[in-house]
CSV table of N, CA and C in Angstrom, one decimal:
chain,number,residue,atom,x,y,z
R,743,MET,N,5.1,13.9,-9.4
R,743,MET,CA,4.5,13.3,-8.2
R,743,MET,C,5.4,13.5,-7.0
R,744,ASP,N,4.8,14.1,-6.0
R,744,ASP,CA,5.6,14.4,-4.8
R,744,ASP,C,5.1,13.8,-3.5
R,745,SER,N,4.0,13.1,-3.6
R,745,SER,CA,3.4,12.4,-2.5
R,745,SER,C,2.5,11.3,-2.9
R,746,VAL,N,2.6,10.1,-2.2
R,746,VAL,CA,1.7,9.0,-2.6
R,746,VAL,C,1.2,8.3,-1.3
R,747,LEU,N,-0.1,8.0,-1.4
R,747,LEU,CA,-0.8,7.4,-0.3
R,747,LEU,C,-1.3,6.0,-0.8
R,748,PHE,N,-0.9,4.9,-0.2
R,748,PHE,CA,-1.4,3.6,-0.5
R,748,PHE,C,-2.6,3.2,0.5
R,749,VAL,N,-3.6,2.7,-0.1
R,749,VAL,CA,-4.9,2.5,0.7
R,749,VAL,C,-5.4,1.0,0.5
R,750,CYS,N,-5.6,0.3,1.6
R,750,CYS,CA,-6.3,-0.9,1.6
R,750,CYS,C,-7.5,-0.8,2.6
R,751,LEU,N,-8.0,-1.9,3.1
R,751,LEU,CA,-9.2,-1.9,3.9
R,751,LEU,C,-8.9,-1.4,5.3
R,752,GLY,N,-8.0,-2.1,6.0
R,752,GLY,CA,-7.8,-1.8,7.4
R,752,GLY,C,-6.4,-1.2,7.8
R,753,ASN,N,-5.5,-1.1,6.8
R,753,ASN,CA,-4.2,-0.5,7.0
R,753,ASN,C,-3.3,-1.3,8.0
R,754,ILE,N,-3.5,-2.7,8.0
R,754,ILE,CA,-2.6,-3.5,8.8
R,754,ILE,C,-1.9,-4.6,8.1
R,755,CYS,N,-2.1,-4.8,6.8
R,755,CYS,CA,-1.4,-5.8,6.1
R,755,CYS,C,-0.9,-5.3,4.7
R,756,ARG,N,-1.7,-5.1,3.7
R,756,ARG,CA,-1.3,-4.7,2.4
R,756,ARG,C,-0.7,-3.3,2.3
R,757,SER,N,-1.4,-2.3,2.7
R,757,SER,CA,-0.9,-0.9,2.5
R,757,SER,C,0.3,-0.6,3.3
R,758,PRO,N,0.5,-1.1,4.6
R,758,PRO,CA,1.8,-0.9,5.2
R,758,PRO,C,3.0,-1.5,4.4
R,759,LEU,N,2.7,-2.7,3.8
R,759,LEU,CA,3.8,-3.3,3.0
R,759,LEU,C,4.1,-2.4,1.8
R,760,ALA,N,3.1,-1.9,1.2
R,760,ALA,CA,3.3,-1.0,0.0
R,760,ALA,C,4.0,0.2,0.4
R,761,GLU,N,3.6,0.8,1.6
R,761,GLU,CA,4.3,2.0,2.1
R,761,GLU,C,5.8,1.7,2.3
R,762,ALA,N,6.1,0.6,3.0
R,762,ALA,CA,7.5,0.3,3.3
R,762,ALA,C,8.3,0.0,2.0
R,763,ILE,N,7.7,-0.7,1.1
R,763,ILE,CA,8.4,-1.0,-0.2
R,763,ILE,C,8.6,0.3,-1.0
R,764,ALA,N,7.6,1.2,-1.0
R,764,ALA,CA,7.8,2.4,-1.7
R,764,ALA,C,8.8,3.3,-1.1
R,765,ARG,N,8.8,3.4,0.2
R,765,ARG,CA,9.8,4.2,1.0
R,765,ARG,C,11.2,3.8,0.7
R,766,ASP,N,11.4,2.4,0.7
R,766,ASP,CA,12.7,1.9,0.4
R,766,ASP,C,13.1,2.2,-1.0
R,767,PHE,N,12.2,2.1,-2.0
R,767,PHE,CA,12.5,2.4,-3.4
R,767,PHE,C,12.9,3.8,-3.5
R,768,VAL,N,12.1,4.7,-3.0
R,768,VAL,CA,12.4,6.2,-3.0
R,768,VAL,C,13.7,6.5,-2.4
R,769,GLU,N,14.0,6.0,-1.2
R,769,GLU,CA,15.2,6.2,-0.6
R,769,GLU,C,16.4,5.8,-1.4
R,770,LYS,N,16.4,4.6,-1.9
R,770,LYS,CA,17.5,4.1,-2.8
R,770,LYS,C,17.7,4.9,-4.0
R,771,LYS,N,16.6,5.5,-4.6
R,771,LYS,CA,16.8,6.3,-5.8
R,771,LYS,C,17.1,7.7,-5.4
R,772,GLY,N,17.2,8.1,-4.1
R,772,GLY,CA,17.5,9.5,-3.7
R,772,GLY,C,16.4,10.5,-4.1
R,773,LEU,N,15.2,10.0,-4.1
R,773,LEU,CA,14.1,10.9,-4.4
R,773,LEU,C,13.4,11.5,-3.2
R,774,GLN,N,12.8,12.7,-3.3
R,774,GLN,CA,12.1,13.3,-2.2
R,774,GLN,C,10.6,13.2,-2.5
R,775,ILE,N,10.0,12.1,-2.1
R,775,ILE,CA,8.6,11.8,-2.3
R,775,ILE,C,8.0,11.4,-0.9
R,776,GLU,N,7.0,12.0,-0.5
R,776,GLU,CA,6.3,11.6,0.8
R,776,GLU,C,5.5,10.4,0.5
R,777,ILE,N,5.6,9.4,1.3
R,777,ILE,CA,4.9,8.1,1.2
R,777,ILE,C,4.2,7.8,2.5
R,778,ASP,N,2.9,7.4,2.4
R,778,ASP,CA,2.1,7.1,3.6
R,778,ASP,C,1.1,6.0,3.2
R,779,SER,N,0.4,5.5,4.2
R,779,SER,CA,-0.6,4.5,3.9
R,779,SER,C,-1.8,4.7,4.9
R,780,ALA,N,-3.0,4.2,4.5
R,780,ALA,CA,-4.2,4.3,5.3
R,780,ALA,C,-5.1,3.2,4.9
R,781,GLY,N,-6.2,3.1,5.7
R,781,GLY,CA,-7.3,2.2,5.4
R,781,GLY,C,-8.6,2.9,5.2
R,782,THR,N,-9.5,2.3,4.4
R,782,THR,CA,-10.8,2.9,4.2
R,782,THR,C,-11.7,2.6,5.5
R,783,GLY,N,-11.4,1.6,6.3
R,783,GLY,CA,-12.2,1.3,7.4
R,783,GLY,C,-11.5,1.7,8.7
R,784,PRO,N,-12.3,1.9,9.8
R,784,PRO,CA,-11.8,2.4,11.1
R,784,PRO,C,-11.4,1.3,12.1
R,785,TRP,N,-11.5,0.0,11.8
R,785,TRP,CA,-11.3,-1.0,12.7
R,785,TRP,C,-10.0,-1.1,13.5
R,786,HIS,N,-8.9,-0.7,12.8
R,786,HIS,CA,-7.6,-0.9,13.3
R,786,HIS,C,-6.8,0.3,13.6
R,787,ILE,N,-7.5,1.5,13.7
R,787,ILE,CA,-6.8,2.8,13.9
R,787,ILE,C,-5.9,2.7,15.2
R,788,GLY,N,-4.7,3.1,15.0
R,788,GLY,CA,-3.7,3.1,16.0
R,788,GLY,C,-3.0,1.8,16.3
R,789,LYS,N,-3.4,0.7,15.6
R,789,LYS,CA,-2.7,-0.6,15.8
R,789,LYS,C,-1.6,-0.8,14.8
R,790,ALA,N,-0.6,-1.6,15.3
R,790,ALA,CA,0.5,-2.0,14.4
R,790,ALA,C,0.1,-2.9,13.3
R,791,PRO,N,0.9,-3.0,12.3
R,791,PRO,CA,0.6,-4.0,11.3
R,791,PRO,C,0.5,-5.4,11.9
R,792,CYS,N,-0.2,-6.3,11.2
R,792,CYS,CA,-0.4,-7.7,11.6
R,792,CYS,C,1.0,-8.4,11.7
R,793,ALA,N,1.0,-9.4,12.5
R,793,ALA,CA,2.3,-10.1,12.7
R,793,ALA,C,2.9,-10.7,11.4
R,794,ASN,N,2.0,-11.2,10.5
R,794,ASN,CA,2.6,-11.8,9.3
R,794,ASN,C,3.1,-10.7,8.3
R,795,SER,N,2.5,-9.6,8.3
R,795,SER,CA,3.0,-8.5,7.5
R,795,SER,C,4.4,-8.0,8.1
R,796,ILE,N,4.5,-7.9,9.4
R,796,ILE,CA,5.8,-7.6,10.0
R,796,ILE,C,6.8,-8.6,9.6
R,797,LYS,N,6.4,-9.9,9.7
R,797,LYS,CA,7.4,-11.0,9.4
R,797,LYS,C,7.8,-11.0,8.0
R,798,VAL,N,6.9,-10.8,7.0
R,798,VAL,CA,7.3,-10.8,5.6
R,798,VAL,C,8.1,-9.6,5.3
R,799,ALA,N,7.8,-8.5,5.9
R,799,ALA,CA,8.6,-7.3,5.6
R,799,ALA,C,10.0,-7.5,6.2
R,800,LYS,N,10.2,-8.0,7.4
R,800,LYS,CA,11.5,-8.3,8.0
R,800,LYS,C,12.3,-9.2,7.1
R,801,GLN,N,11.6,-10.3,6.6
R,801,GLN,CA,12.3,-11.2,5.7
R,801,GLN,C,12.9,-10.5,4.4
R,802,ASN,N,12.3,-9.4,4.1
R,802,ASN,CA,12.7,-8.7,2.9
R,802,ASN,C,13.5,-7.4,3.3
R,803,GLY,N,14.0,-7.3,4.5
R,803,GLY,CA,14.8,-6.2,4.9
R,803,GLY,C,14.1,-5.0,5.3
R,804,LEU,N,12.8,-5.0,5.5
R,804,LEU,CA,12.1,-3.8,5.9
R,804,LEU,C,11.5,-3.9,7.3
R,805,ASP,N,11.5,-2.8,8.0
R,805,ASP,CA,10.9,-2.8,9.3
R,805,ASP,C,9.6,-1.9,9.4
R,806,ILE,N,8.5,-2.6,9.6
R,806,ILE,CA,7.2,-1.8,9.7
R,806,ILE,C,6.7,-1.9,11.1
R,807,THR,N,7.5,-2.3,12.1
R,807,THR,CA,7.0,-2.4,13.5
R,807,THR,C,6.5,-1.1,14.0
R,808,HIS,N,7.0,0.0,13.6
R,808,HIS,CA,6.6,1.3,14.1
R,808,HIS,C,5.4,1.9,13.4
R,809,PHE,N,4.9,1.3,12.4
R,809,PHE,CA,3.8,1.8,11.6
R,809,PHE,C,2.5,1.7,12.5
R,810,LYS,N,1.6,2.7,12.3
R,810,LYS,CA,0.3,2.6,13.0
R,810,LYS,C,-0.8,2.9,12.0
R,811,ALA,N,-1.8,2.0,12.1
R,811,ALA,CA,-2.9,2.1,11.2
R,811,ALA,C,-3.7,3.4,11.4
R,812,ARG,N,-4.2,4.0,10.3
R,812,ARG,CA,-5.0,5.1,10.3
R,812,ARG,C,-6.1,5.0,9.2
R,813,GLN,N,-7.1,5.8,9.3
R,813,GLN,CA,-8.2,5.8,8.3
R,813,GLN,C,-8.0,6.9,7.4
R,814,VAL,N,-8.2,6.7,6.1
R,814,VAL,CA,-8.1,7.7,5.1
R,814,VAL,C,-9.1,8.9,5.4
R,815,LYS,N,-8.7,10.1,5.2
R,815,LYS,CA,-9.5,11.3,5.4
R,815,LYS,C,-9.6,12.0,4.1
R,816,LYS,N,-10.7,12.8,3.9
R,816,LYS,CA,-10.9,13.6,2.7
R,816,LYS,C,-9.7,14.5,2.5
R,817,GLU,N,-9.1,15.0,3.5
R,817,GLU,CA,-8.0,15.9,3.4
R,817,GLU,C,-6.8,15.3,2.7
R,818,ASP,N,-6.8,13.9,2.8
R,818,ASP,CA,-5.7,13.2,2.1
R,818,ASP,C,-5.8,13.4,0.6
R,819,PHE,N,-7.0,13.6,0.1
R,819,PHE,CA,-7.1,13.7,-1.4
R,819,PHE,C,-6.5,15.0,-1.9
R,820,GLU,N,-6.4,16.0,-1.1
R,820,GLU,CA,-5.7,17.2,-1.4
R,820,GLU,C,-4.2,17.2,-1.1
R,821,ARG,N,-3.9,16.5,0.0
R,821,ARG,CA,-2.5,16.4,0.5
R,821,ARG,C,-1.6,15.5,-0.5
R,822,PHE,N,-2.1,14.4,-1.0
R,822,PHE,CA,-1.3,13.5,-1.8
R,822,PHE,C,-1.6,13.7,-3.3
R,823,SER,N,-0.5,13.7,-4.0
R,823,SER,CA,-0.6,13.8,-5.5
R,823,SER,C,-1.1,12.6,-6.2
R,824,LEU,N,-0.9,11.4,-5.5
R,824,LEU,CA,-1.4,10.2,-6.1
R,824,LEU,C,-2.0,9.3,-4.9
R,825,ILE,N,-3.2,8.8,-5.1
R,825,ILE,CA,-3.8,7.8,-4.2
R,825,ILE,C,-3.8,6.5,-4.9
R,826,VAL,N,-3.3,5.4,-4.2
R,826,VAL,CA,-3.1,4.1,-4.8
R,826,VAL,C,-4.0,3.1,-4.0
R,827,ALA,N,-5.0,2.6,-4.6
R,827,ALA,CA,-5.9,1.6,-4.0
R,827,ALA,C,-5.3,0.2,-4.3
R,828,LEU,N,-5.4,-0.7,-3.3
R,828,LEU,CA,-4.8,-2.0,-3.5
R,828,LEU,C,-5.8,-3.0,-4.1
R,829,ASP,N,-7.1,-2.6,-4.1
R,829,ASP,CA,-8.0,-3.5,-4.8
R,829,ASP,C,-9.2,-2.7,-5.3
R,830,SER,N,-10.1,-3.3,-6.1
R,830,SER,CA,-11.2,-2.7,-6.7
R,830,SER,C,-12.2,-2.1,-5.7
R,831,ASN,N,-12.5,-2.9,-4.6
R,831,ASN,CA,-13.4,-2.4,-3.6
R,831,ASN,C,-12.9,-1.1,-3.0
R,832,ASN,N,-11.6,-1.0,-2.6
R,832,ASN,CA,-11.1,0.2,-2.0
R,832,ASN,C,-11.0,1.3,-3.1
R,833,TYR,N,-10.7,1.0,-4.3
R,833,TYR,CA,-10.7,1.9,-5.4
R,833,TYR,C,-12.1,2.6,-5.5
R,834,ASN,N,-13.2,1.8,-5.5
R,834,ASN,CA,-14.5,2.3,-5.6
R,834,ASN,C,-14.9,3.1,-4.4
R,835,ASP,N,-14.5,2.7,-3.2
R,835,ASP,CA,-14.8,3.4,-2.0
R,835,ASP,C,-14.1,4.8,-2.0
R,836,LEU,N,-12.9,4.8,-2.4
R,836,LEU,CA,-12.1,6.0,-2.5
R,836,LEU,C,-12.7,7.0,-3.6
R,837,LYS,N,-13.1,6.4,-4.7
R,837,LYS,CA,-13.7,7.2,-5.7
R,837,LYS,C,-15.0,7.9,-5.2
R,838,ALA,N,-15.8,7.1,-4.5
R,838,ALA,CA,-17.1,7.6,-4.0
R,838,ALA,C,-16.9,8.7,-2.9
R,839,MET,N,-15.7,8.6,-2.2
R,839,MET,CA,-15.4,9.6,-1.2
R,839,MET,C,-14.8,10.9,-1.9
R,840,GLY,N,-14.6,10.8,-3.2
R,840,GLY,CA,-14.1,12.0,-3.9
R,840,GLY,C,-12.6,12.1,-4.2
R,841,ALA,N,-12.0,10.9,-4.1
R,841,ALA,CA,-10.5,10.9,-4.4
R,841,ALA,C,-10.3,11.2,-5.9
R,842,LYS,N,-9.3,12.0,-6.1
R,842,LYS,CA,-8.8,12.3,-7.5
R,842,LYS,C,-7.4,11.7,-7.6
R,843,ASN,N,-6.9,11.7,-8.8
R,843,ASN,CA,-5.5,11.1,-9.0
R,843,ASN,C,-5.4,9.7,-8.4
R,844,LEU,N,-6.4,8.9,-8.7
R,844,LEU,CA,-6.6,7.6,-8.1
R,844,LEU,C,-6.3,6.5,-9.1
R,845,VAL,N,-5.4,5.6,-8.7
R,845,VAL,CA,-5.1,4.4,-9.5
R,845,VAL,C,-5.2,3.2,-8.6
R,846,LYS,N,-5.3,2.0,-9.3
R,846,LYS,CA,-5.3,0.7,-8.7
R,846,LYS,C,-3.9,0.1,-8.9
R,847,LEU,N,-3.3,-0.4,-7.8
R,847,LEU,CA,-1.9,-0.8,-7.8
R,847,LEU,C,-1.7,-2.0,-8.8
R,848,GLY,N,-2.7,-2.9,-8.9
R,848,GLY,CA,-2.5,-4.1,-9.8
R,848,GLY,C,-2.4,-3.7,-11.3
R,849,THR,N,-2.8,-2.5,-11.6
R,849,THR,CA,-2.7,-2.0,-13.0
R,849,THR,C,-1.2,-2.0,-13.4
R,850,TYR,N,-0.3,-2.0,-12.5
R,850,TYR,CA,1.1,-1.8,-12.7
R,850,TYR,C,1.8,-3.2,-12.6
R,851,GLY,N,1.3,-4.2,-13.3
R,851,GLY,CA,2.1,-5.4,-13.3
R,851,GLY,C,1.3,-6.7,-13.3
R,852,TYR,N,0.0,-6.6,-13.0
R,852,TYR,CA,-0.8,-7.8,-12.9
R,852,TYR,C,-2.1,-7.7,-13.6
R,853,ASN,N,-2.0,-7.1,-14.8
R,853,ASN,CA,-3.2,-7.0,-15.7
R,853,ASN,C,-4.4,-6.5,-15.0
R,854,ASP,N,-4.2,-5.4,-14.2
R,854,ASP,CA,-5.3,-4.8,-13.5
R,854,ASP,C,-5.9,-5.6,-12.4
R,855,ALA,N,-5.2,-6.7,-12.0
R,855,ALA,CA,-5.8,-7.5,-10.9
R,855,ALA,C,-5.7,-6.8,-9.6
R,856,ASP,N,-6.6,-7.2,-8.7
R,856,ASP,CA,-6.6,-6.7,-7.3
R,856,ASP,C,-5.4,-7.4,-6.6
R,857,VAL,N,-4.8,-6.6,-5.7
R,857,VAL,CA,-3.9,-7.2,-4.7
R,857,VAL,C,-4.8,-7.8,-3.6
R,858,PRO,N,-4.8,-9.2,-3.6
R,858,PRO,CA,-5.7,-9.8,-2.6
R,858,PRO,C,-5.3,-9.6,-1.2
R,859,ASP,N,-6.3,-9.6,-0.3
R,859,ASP,CA,-6.1,-9.6,1.1
R,859,ASP,C,-5.4,-10.9,1.5
R,860,PRO,N,-4.2,-10.9,2.1
R,860,PRO,CA,-3.5,-12.2,2.4
R,860,PRO,C,-4.3,-13.1,3.4
R,861,TYR,N,-5.2,-12.5,4.1
R,861,TYR,CA,-6.0,-13.4,5.0
R,861,TYR,C,-6.9,-14.4,4.3
R,862,PHE,N,-7.1,-14.1,2.9
R,862,PHE,CA,-7.9,-15.1,2.2
R,862,PHE,C,-7.1,-16.3,1.8
R,863,TYR,N,-5.8,-16.3,2.0
R,863,TYR,CA,-5.0,-17.5,1.7
R,863,TYR,C,-4.9,-18.3,3.0
R,864,ASP,N,-4.4,-19.5,2.8
R,864,ASP,CA,-4.1,-20.4,4.0
R,864,ASP,C,-2.7,-20.2,4.4
R,865,GLY,N,-2.5,-19.7,5.6
R,865,GLY,CA,-1.1,-19.6,6.1
R,865,GLY,C,-0.3,-18.4,5.6
R,866,PHE,N,1.0,-18.5,6.0
R,866,PHE,CA,1.9,-17.4,5.7
R,866,PHE,C,2.3,-17.2,4.2
R,867,GLU,N,2.1,-18.3,3.5
R,867,GLU,CA,2.4,-18.2,2.0
R,867,GLU,C,1.7,-17.1,1.3
R,868,GLY,N,0.5,-16.8,1.8
R,868,GLY,CA,-0.3,-15.8,1.2
R,868,GLY,C,0.3,-14.4,1.4
R,869,PHE,N,0.9,-14.2,2.5
R,869,PHE,CA,1.6,-12.9,2.8
R,869,PHE,C,2.9,-12.8,1.9
R,870,GLU,N,3.6,-13.9,1.7
R,870,GLU,CA,4.7,-13.9,0.8
R,870,GLU,C,4.3,-13.6,-0.6
R,871,GLU,N,3.2,-14.2,-1.1
R,871,GLU,CA,2.7,-14.0,-2.4
R,871,GLU,C,2.3,-12.5,-2.6
R,872,VAL,N,1.5,-12.0,-1.6
R,872,VAL,CA,1.0,-10.6,-1.7
R,872,VAL,C,2.2,-9.6,-1.7
R,873,TYR,N,3.2,-9.9,-0.9
R,873,TYR,CA,4.4,-9.1,-0.8
R,873,TYR,C,5.1,-9.0,-2.2
R,874,LYS,N,5.2,-10.1,-2.9
R,874,LYS,CA,5.9,-10.1,-4.2
R,874,LYS,C,5.0,-9.3,-5.2
R,875,MET,N,3.7,-9.5,-5.1
R,875,MET,CA,2.9,-8.7,-6.0
R,875,MET,C,3.0,-7.2,-5.8
R,876,ILE,N,2.9,-6.8,-4.5
R,876,ILE,CA,3.0,-5.4,-4.1
R,876,ILE,C,4.3,-4.8,-4.6
R,877,GLN,N,5.4,-5.6,-4.3
R,877,GLN,CA,6.7,-5.1,-4.7
R,877,GLN,C,6.8,-4.9,-6.2
R,878,GLU,N,6.4,-5.9,-7.0
R,878,GLU,CA,6.5,-5.7,-8.5
R,878,GLU,C,5.7,-4.6,-9.0
R,879,CYS,N,4.5,-4.4,-8.5
R,879,CYS,CA,3.6,-3.4,-8.9
R,879,CYS,C,4.1,-2.0,-8.5
R,880,THR,N,4.6,-1.9,-7.3
R,880,THR,CA,5.1,-0.6,-6.7
R,880,THR,C,6.3,-0.2,-7.5
R,881,TYR,N,7.2,-1.1,-7.8
R,881,TYR,CA,8.4,-0.7,-8.6
R,881,TYR,C,8.0,-0.2,-9.9
R,882,THR,N,7.1,-0.9,-10.6
R,882,THR,CA,6.6,-0.6,-11.9
R,882,THR,C,5.9,0.8,-11.8
R,883,LEU,N,5.1,1.0,-10.9
R,883,LEU,CA,4.4,2.3,-10.7
R,883,LEU,C,5.4,3.4,-10.6
R,884,PHE,N,6.4,3.3,-9.8
R,884,PHE,CA,7.4,4.4,-9.6
R,884,PHE,C,8.3,4.5,-10.8
R,885,ASP,N,8.7,3.4,-11.4
R,885,ASP,CA,9.5,3.5,-12.6
R,885,ASP,C,8.8,4.2,-13.7
R,886,ASN,N,7.5,3.9,-13.9
R,886,ASN,CA,6.7,4.5,-15.0
R,886,ASN,C,6.3,6.0,-14.6
R,887,SER,N,6.3,6.4,-13.4
R,887,SER,CA,5.8,7.7,-13.0
R,887,SER,C,6.8,8.7,-12.7
R,888,ILE,N,8.0,8.3,-12.3
R,888,ILE,CA,9.0,9.3,-11.8
R,888,ILE,C,10.4,9.2,-12.3
R,889,VAL,N,10.8,8.0,-12.8
R,889,VAL,CA,12.2,7.8,-13.1
R,889,VAL,C,12.4,7.7,-14.6
């Protein structure tokens, strides 16, 4: 595995967190793996991650303020050796778009559960919970795949 793309719906909360967590993991392990994130929808193209994702990342020593949302493109399916969907809806959308080497992140630690959109929770606690879930699953994914 030499490149990984994390994909959620809008690329402003879950997938930027997964990208940052994975980049940090890869850097600490001294690995050369390209990490990126994208969304299946176009609503937030060019926008920074949401304030609560920036906050939870910062609380965990990560800076995502410079990230900018983008929409997944079919070229990404050739560019990245692994495409990681954060939930079943995005998994199904990516599969319909022709993604290969596609997995769902929750498979790696939460009994194949979806990583929920933190906006479905009340308040900031949802972002903290989603961060923990993404971190656990991302570490497990990389540990099982490359180390």
